[in-house]
Coordinates of N, CA and C in Angstrom, one line a residue:
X1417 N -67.9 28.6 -35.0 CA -67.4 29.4 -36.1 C -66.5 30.5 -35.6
X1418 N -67.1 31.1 -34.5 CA -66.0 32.5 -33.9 C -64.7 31.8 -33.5
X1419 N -64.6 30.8 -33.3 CA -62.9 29.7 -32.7 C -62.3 29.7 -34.0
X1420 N -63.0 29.4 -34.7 CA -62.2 29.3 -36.1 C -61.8 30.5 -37.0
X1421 N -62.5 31.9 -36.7 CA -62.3 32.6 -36.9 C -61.2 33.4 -36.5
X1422 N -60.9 33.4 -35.3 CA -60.1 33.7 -34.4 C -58.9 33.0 -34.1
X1423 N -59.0 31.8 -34.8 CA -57.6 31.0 -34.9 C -56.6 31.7 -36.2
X1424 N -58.1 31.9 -37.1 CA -57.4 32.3 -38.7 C -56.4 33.5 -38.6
X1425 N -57.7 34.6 -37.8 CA -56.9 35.8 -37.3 C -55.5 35.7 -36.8
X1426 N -55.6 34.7 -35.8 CA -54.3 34.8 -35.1 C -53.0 34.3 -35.9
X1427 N -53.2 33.5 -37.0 CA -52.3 33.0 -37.8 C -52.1 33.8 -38.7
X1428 N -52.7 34.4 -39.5 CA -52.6 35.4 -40.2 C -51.9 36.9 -39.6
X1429 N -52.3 37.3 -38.6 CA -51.5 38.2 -37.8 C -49.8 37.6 -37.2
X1430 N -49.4 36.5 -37.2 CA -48.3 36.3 -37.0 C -47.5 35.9 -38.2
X1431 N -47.9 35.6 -39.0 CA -47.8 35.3 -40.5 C -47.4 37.0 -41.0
X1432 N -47.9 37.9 -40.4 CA -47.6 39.4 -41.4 C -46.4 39.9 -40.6
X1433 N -46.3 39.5 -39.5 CA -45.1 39.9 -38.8 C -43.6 39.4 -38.5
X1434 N -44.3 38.2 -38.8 CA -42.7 36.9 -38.9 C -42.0 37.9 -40.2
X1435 N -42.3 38.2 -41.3 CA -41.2 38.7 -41.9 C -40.5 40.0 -41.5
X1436 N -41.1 41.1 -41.1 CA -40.3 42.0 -40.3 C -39.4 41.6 -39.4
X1437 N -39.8 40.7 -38.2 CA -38.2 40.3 -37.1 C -37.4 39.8 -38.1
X1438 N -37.5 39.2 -39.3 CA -36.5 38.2 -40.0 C -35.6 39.6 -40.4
X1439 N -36.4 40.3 -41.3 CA -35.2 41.5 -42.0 C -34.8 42.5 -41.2
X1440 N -34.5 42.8 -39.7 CA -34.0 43.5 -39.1 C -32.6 44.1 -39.6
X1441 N -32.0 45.1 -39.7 CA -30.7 45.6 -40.0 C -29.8 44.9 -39.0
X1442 N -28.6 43.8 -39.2 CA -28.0 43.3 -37.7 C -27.0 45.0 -37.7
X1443 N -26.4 45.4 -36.7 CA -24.9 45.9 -36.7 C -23.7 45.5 -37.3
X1444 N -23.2 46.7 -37.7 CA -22.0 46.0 -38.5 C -21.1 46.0 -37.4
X1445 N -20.5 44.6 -38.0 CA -19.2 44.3 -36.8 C -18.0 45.2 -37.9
X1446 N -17.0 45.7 -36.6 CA -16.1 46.2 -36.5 C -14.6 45.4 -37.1
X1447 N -13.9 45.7 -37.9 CA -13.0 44.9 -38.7 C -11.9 45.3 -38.6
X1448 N -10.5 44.4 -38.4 CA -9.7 45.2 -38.0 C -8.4 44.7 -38.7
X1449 N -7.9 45.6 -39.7 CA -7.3 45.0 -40.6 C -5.5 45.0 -40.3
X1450 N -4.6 43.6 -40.2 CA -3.0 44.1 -40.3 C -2.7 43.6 -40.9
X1451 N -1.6 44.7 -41.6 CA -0.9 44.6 -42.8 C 0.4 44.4 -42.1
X1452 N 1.1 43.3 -43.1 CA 2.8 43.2 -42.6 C 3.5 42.4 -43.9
X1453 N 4.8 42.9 -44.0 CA 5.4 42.2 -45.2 C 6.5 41.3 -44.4
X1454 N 6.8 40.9 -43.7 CA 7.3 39.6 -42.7 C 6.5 38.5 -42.2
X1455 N 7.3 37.4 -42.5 CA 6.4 36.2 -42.4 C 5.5 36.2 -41.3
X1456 N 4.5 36.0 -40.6 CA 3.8 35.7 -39.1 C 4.3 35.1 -38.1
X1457 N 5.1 34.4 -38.5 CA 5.8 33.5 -36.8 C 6.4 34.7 -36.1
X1458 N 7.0 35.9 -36.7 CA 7.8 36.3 -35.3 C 7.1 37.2 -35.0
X1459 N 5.7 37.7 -35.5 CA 4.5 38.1 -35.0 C 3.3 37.9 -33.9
X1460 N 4.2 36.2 -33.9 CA 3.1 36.1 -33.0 C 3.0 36.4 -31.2
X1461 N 3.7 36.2 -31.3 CA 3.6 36.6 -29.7 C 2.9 38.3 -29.7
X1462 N 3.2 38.9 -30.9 CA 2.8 40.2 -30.6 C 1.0 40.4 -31.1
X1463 N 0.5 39.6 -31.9 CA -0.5 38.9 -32.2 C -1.3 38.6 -30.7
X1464 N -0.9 37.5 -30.6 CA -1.3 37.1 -29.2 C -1.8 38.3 -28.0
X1465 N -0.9 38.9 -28.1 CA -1.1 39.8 -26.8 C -2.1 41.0 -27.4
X1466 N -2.0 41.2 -28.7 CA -3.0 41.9 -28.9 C -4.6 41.4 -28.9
X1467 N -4.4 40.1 -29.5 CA -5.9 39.7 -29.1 C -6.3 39.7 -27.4
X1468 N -5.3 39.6 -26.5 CA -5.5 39.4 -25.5 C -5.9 40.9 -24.6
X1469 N -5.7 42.1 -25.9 CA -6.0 43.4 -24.8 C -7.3 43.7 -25.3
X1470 N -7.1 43.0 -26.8 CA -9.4 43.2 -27.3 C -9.9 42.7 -26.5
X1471 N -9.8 41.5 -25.8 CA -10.3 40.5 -24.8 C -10.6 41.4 -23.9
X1472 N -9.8 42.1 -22.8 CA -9.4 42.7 -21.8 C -10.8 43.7 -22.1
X1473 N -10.9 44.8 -22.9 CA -11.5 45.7 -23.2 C -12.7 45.0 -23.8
X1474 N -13.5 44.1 -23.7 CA -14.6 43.4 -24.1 C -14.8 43.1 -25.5
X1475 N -13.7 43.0 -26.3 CA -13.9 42.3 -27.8 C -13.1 41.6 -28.0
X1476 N -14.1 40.1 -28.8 CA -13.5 39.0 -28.8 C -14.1 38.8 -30.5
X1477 N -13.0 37.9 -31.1 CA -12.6 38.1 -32.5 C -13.9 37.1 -32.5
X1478 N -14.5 37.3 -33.9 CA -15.2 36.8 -34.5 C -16.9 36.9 -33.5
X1479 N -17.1 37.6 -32.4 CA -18.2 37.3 -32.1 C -18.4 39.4 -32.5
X1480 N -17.6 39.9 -31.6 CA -18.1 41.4 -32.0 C -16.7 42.0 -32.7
X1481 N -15.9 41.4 -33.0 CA -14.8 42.5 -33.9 C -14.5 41.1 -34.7
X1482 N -13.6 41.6 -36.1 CA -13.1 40.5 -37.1 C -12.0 41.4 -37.4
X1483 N -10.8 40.1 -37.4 CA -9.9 40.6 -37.6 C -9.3 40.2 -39.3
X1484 N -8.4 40.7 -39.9 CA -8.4 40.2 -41.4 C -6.4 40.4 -41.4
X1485 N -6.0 39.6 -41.9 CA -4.6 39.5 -41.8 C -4.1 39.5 -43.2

């Protein structure tokens, strides 16, 4: 009976805790908004190289910064 008791326990004690890891606050990611009233093609190259200095400086779109166009 103490095995069974002790099973219960142990289920029940991970049972009261599984919902706290679930609601953790995540971080907000960082959002980075451009505005432009000219089509995007002749933006891009300048596009490009900007994603490529977030890169450089350790942020990459969509995993820690979002960009919004």
């Amino acid at each position: 009976m103490s095995n069974r008791r002790a099973f219960i326990t142990l289920l029940g004690g991970a049972a009261a805790g599984w919902p706290l890891a679930g609601r953790a606050q995540q971080p907000a990611m960082p959002v980075i908004g451009l505005l432009g009233s000219a089509p995007s093609d002749p933006w891009a190259g300048r596009l490009r190289a900007f994603r490529q200095g977030l890169s450089e400086t350790g942020y990459v779109e969509g995993r820690n910064v979002a960009i919004d166009m």
